Amino acid sequence: MSSNFRLASLVFLVALLSSVSVGAQGFKWWQNDRYRSELGLTADQSRRLEEIFQSTAPTLRTQKKAFDTAEAEVENGNDSAVMEQVLNVEAARAELNKTRALMLLRMRRALTTDQWLKLGAMHQADERERKQSQQHQLDERKHSQQRGSGK
């Protein structure tokens, strides 16, 4: 495998991890008709991706619960107590992200190079569309509020 491809894969993996919130496990894109069609996923690949997800999901749920619990425990107090709580939150976040990264790496290995690159492009396009939709909704609310206040 070329070093350029490895670097591109790593960059995409990091981007994918950072673009999805800690709590979001995403959706099962390997079961989505559009993704399966555009990526050319075989039935065996979809099955394998589901197996990878199902084998990782219990650990992700447990780690997400630990993260949420640690985050909820951060309270006002003296600086050293708060810092200890923050360190617990960050440790829980790191464990969750490591598990997700390993799952994504295993999923990456179930795909061809072309499928992986297409998946990255589709994910980026979906993110742009989601952000544009959110911005449109915010703009609509602003306009509605301005009309409601007589401006």
XYZ file of C-alpha atoms in Angstrom:
151
model
C 0.000 0.000 0.000
C 1.428 3.392 -0.923
C 2.352 5.864 1.776
C 0.167 8.502 0.073
C -2.872 6.256 0.363
C -2.109 5.444 3.997
C -1.778 9.143 4.741
C -5.046 9.925 2.923
C -6.801 7.134 4.833
C -5.476 8.415 8.143
C -6.518 11.995 7.343
C -10.010 10.822 6.399
C -10.294 8.709 9.538
C -9.280 11.648 11.735
C -11.688 13.954 9.875
C -14.487 11.437 10.228
C -13.837 11.059 13.940
C -13.666 14.788 14.569
C -16.727 15.632 12.505
C -19.035 13.350 14.438
C -19.844 14.236 18.012
C -18.832 11.849 20.742
C -22.441 10.840 21.313
C -23.285 10.261 17.694
C -22.707 6.777 16.390
C -23.818 7.919 12.963
C -26.201 5.944 10.891
C -25.768 2.550 9.324
C -24.645 3.838 5.945
C -23.830 0.284 4.811
C -27.564 -0.480 5.002
C -28.648 2.715 3.242
C -29.734 2.099 -0.370
C -28.057 5.255 -1.693
C -24.724 4.474 -0.022
C -24.815 0.791 -0.994
C -25.552 1.707 -4.585
C -23.051 4.557 -4.961
C -20.306 2.621 -3.197
C -21.109 -0.628 -4.990
C -21.209 -2.565 -1.726
C -21.664 -6.296 -2.045
C -24.009 -8.220 0.233
C -20.947 -9.750 1.879
C -19.433 -6.320 2.549
C -22.694 -5.035 4.060
C -22.889 -8.138 6.246
C -19.268 -7.746 7.355
C -19.757 -4.046 8.167
C -22.825 -4.890 10.234
C -20.857 -7.573 12.105
C -18.106 -5.069 12.873
C -20.656 -2.554 14.118
C -22.571 -5.105 16.204
C -19.400 -6.441 17.812
C -18.322 -2.905 18.772
C -21.701 -1.417 19.747
C -21.874 -2.796 23.336
C -18.436 -1.352 24.150
C -19.365 1.968 22.556
C -22.575 2.139 24.611
C -20.710 1.346 27.833
C -18.006 3.907 27.098
C -20.574 6.530 26.090
C -22.375 6.020 29.388
C -19.067 6.371 31.282
C -18.318 9.554 29.342
C -21.771 11.020 30.057
C -21.449 10.150 33.744
C -17.998 11.713 34.012
C -19.169 14.821 32.181
C -22.194 15.179 34.473
C -19.931 15.032 37.537
C -17.935 18.115 36.583
C -19.064 20.717 39.091
C -17.874 23.955 40.536
C -15.388 23.532 43.289
C -11.787 24.193 43.944
C -9.552 24.183 40.905
C -7.806 20.901 41.650
C -11.094 19.013 42.145
C -12.516 20.406 38.906
C -9.302 19.574 37.035
C -9.469 15.986 38.292
C -13.050 15.730 37.065
C -12.079 17.221 33.703
C -9.250 14.680 33.404
C -11.804 11.909 34.010
C -14.049 13.314 31.268
C -11.158 13.535 28.827
C -9.998 9.997 29.650
C -13.519 8.697 29.021
C -13.699 10.668 25.750
C -10.331 9.227 24.669
C -11.440 5.648 25.347
C -14.646 6.175 23.382
C -12.767 7.722 20.468
C -10.174 4.928 20.425
C -12.919 2.313 20.214
C -14.653 4.229 17.417
C -11.355 4.641 15.550
C -10.688 0.909 15.755
C -14.204 0.158 14.516
C -13.742 2.552 11.594
C -10.366 1.038 10.780
C -11.917 -2.431 10.697
C -14.693 -1.072 8.474
C -12.106 0.553 6.209
C -10.476 -2.836 5.722
C -13.813 -4.296 4.553
C -13.916 -1.794 1.671
C -11.874 -1.338 -1.469
C -9.710 1.763 -1.834
C -12.198 3.267 -4.282
C -15.135 2.590 -1.949
C -13.289 4.177 0.977
C -12.505 7.315 -1.008
C -16.099 7.542 -2.287
C -17.388 7.108 1.269
C -15.240 10.043 2.376
C -16.558 12.227 -0.433
C -20.154 11.240 0.318
C -19.677 11.948 4.017
C -18.227 15.392 3.287
C -21.067 16.216 0.884
C -23.666 15.098 3.446
C -21.980 17.251 6.128
C -22.022 20.325 3.847
C -25.694 19.727 3.080
C -26.520 19.292 6.779
C -24.732 22.536 7.700
C -26.458 24.432 4.887
C -29.820 23.116 6.038
C -29.111 24.159 9.635
C -28.065 27.626 8.475
C -31.231 27.918 6.381
C -33.345 26.973 9.419
C -31.574 29.574 11.559
C -32.111 32.227 8.906
C -35.804 31.319 8.685
C -36.204 31.617 12.479
C -34.515 35.023 12.468
C -36.805 36.264 9.723
C -39.868 34.897 11.531
C -38.830 36.585 14.774
C -38.194 39.864 12.983
C -41.635 39.717 11.314
C -43.236 38.838 14.658
C -41.649 41.795 16.415
C -42.728 44.206 13.719
C -39.252 44.924 12.346
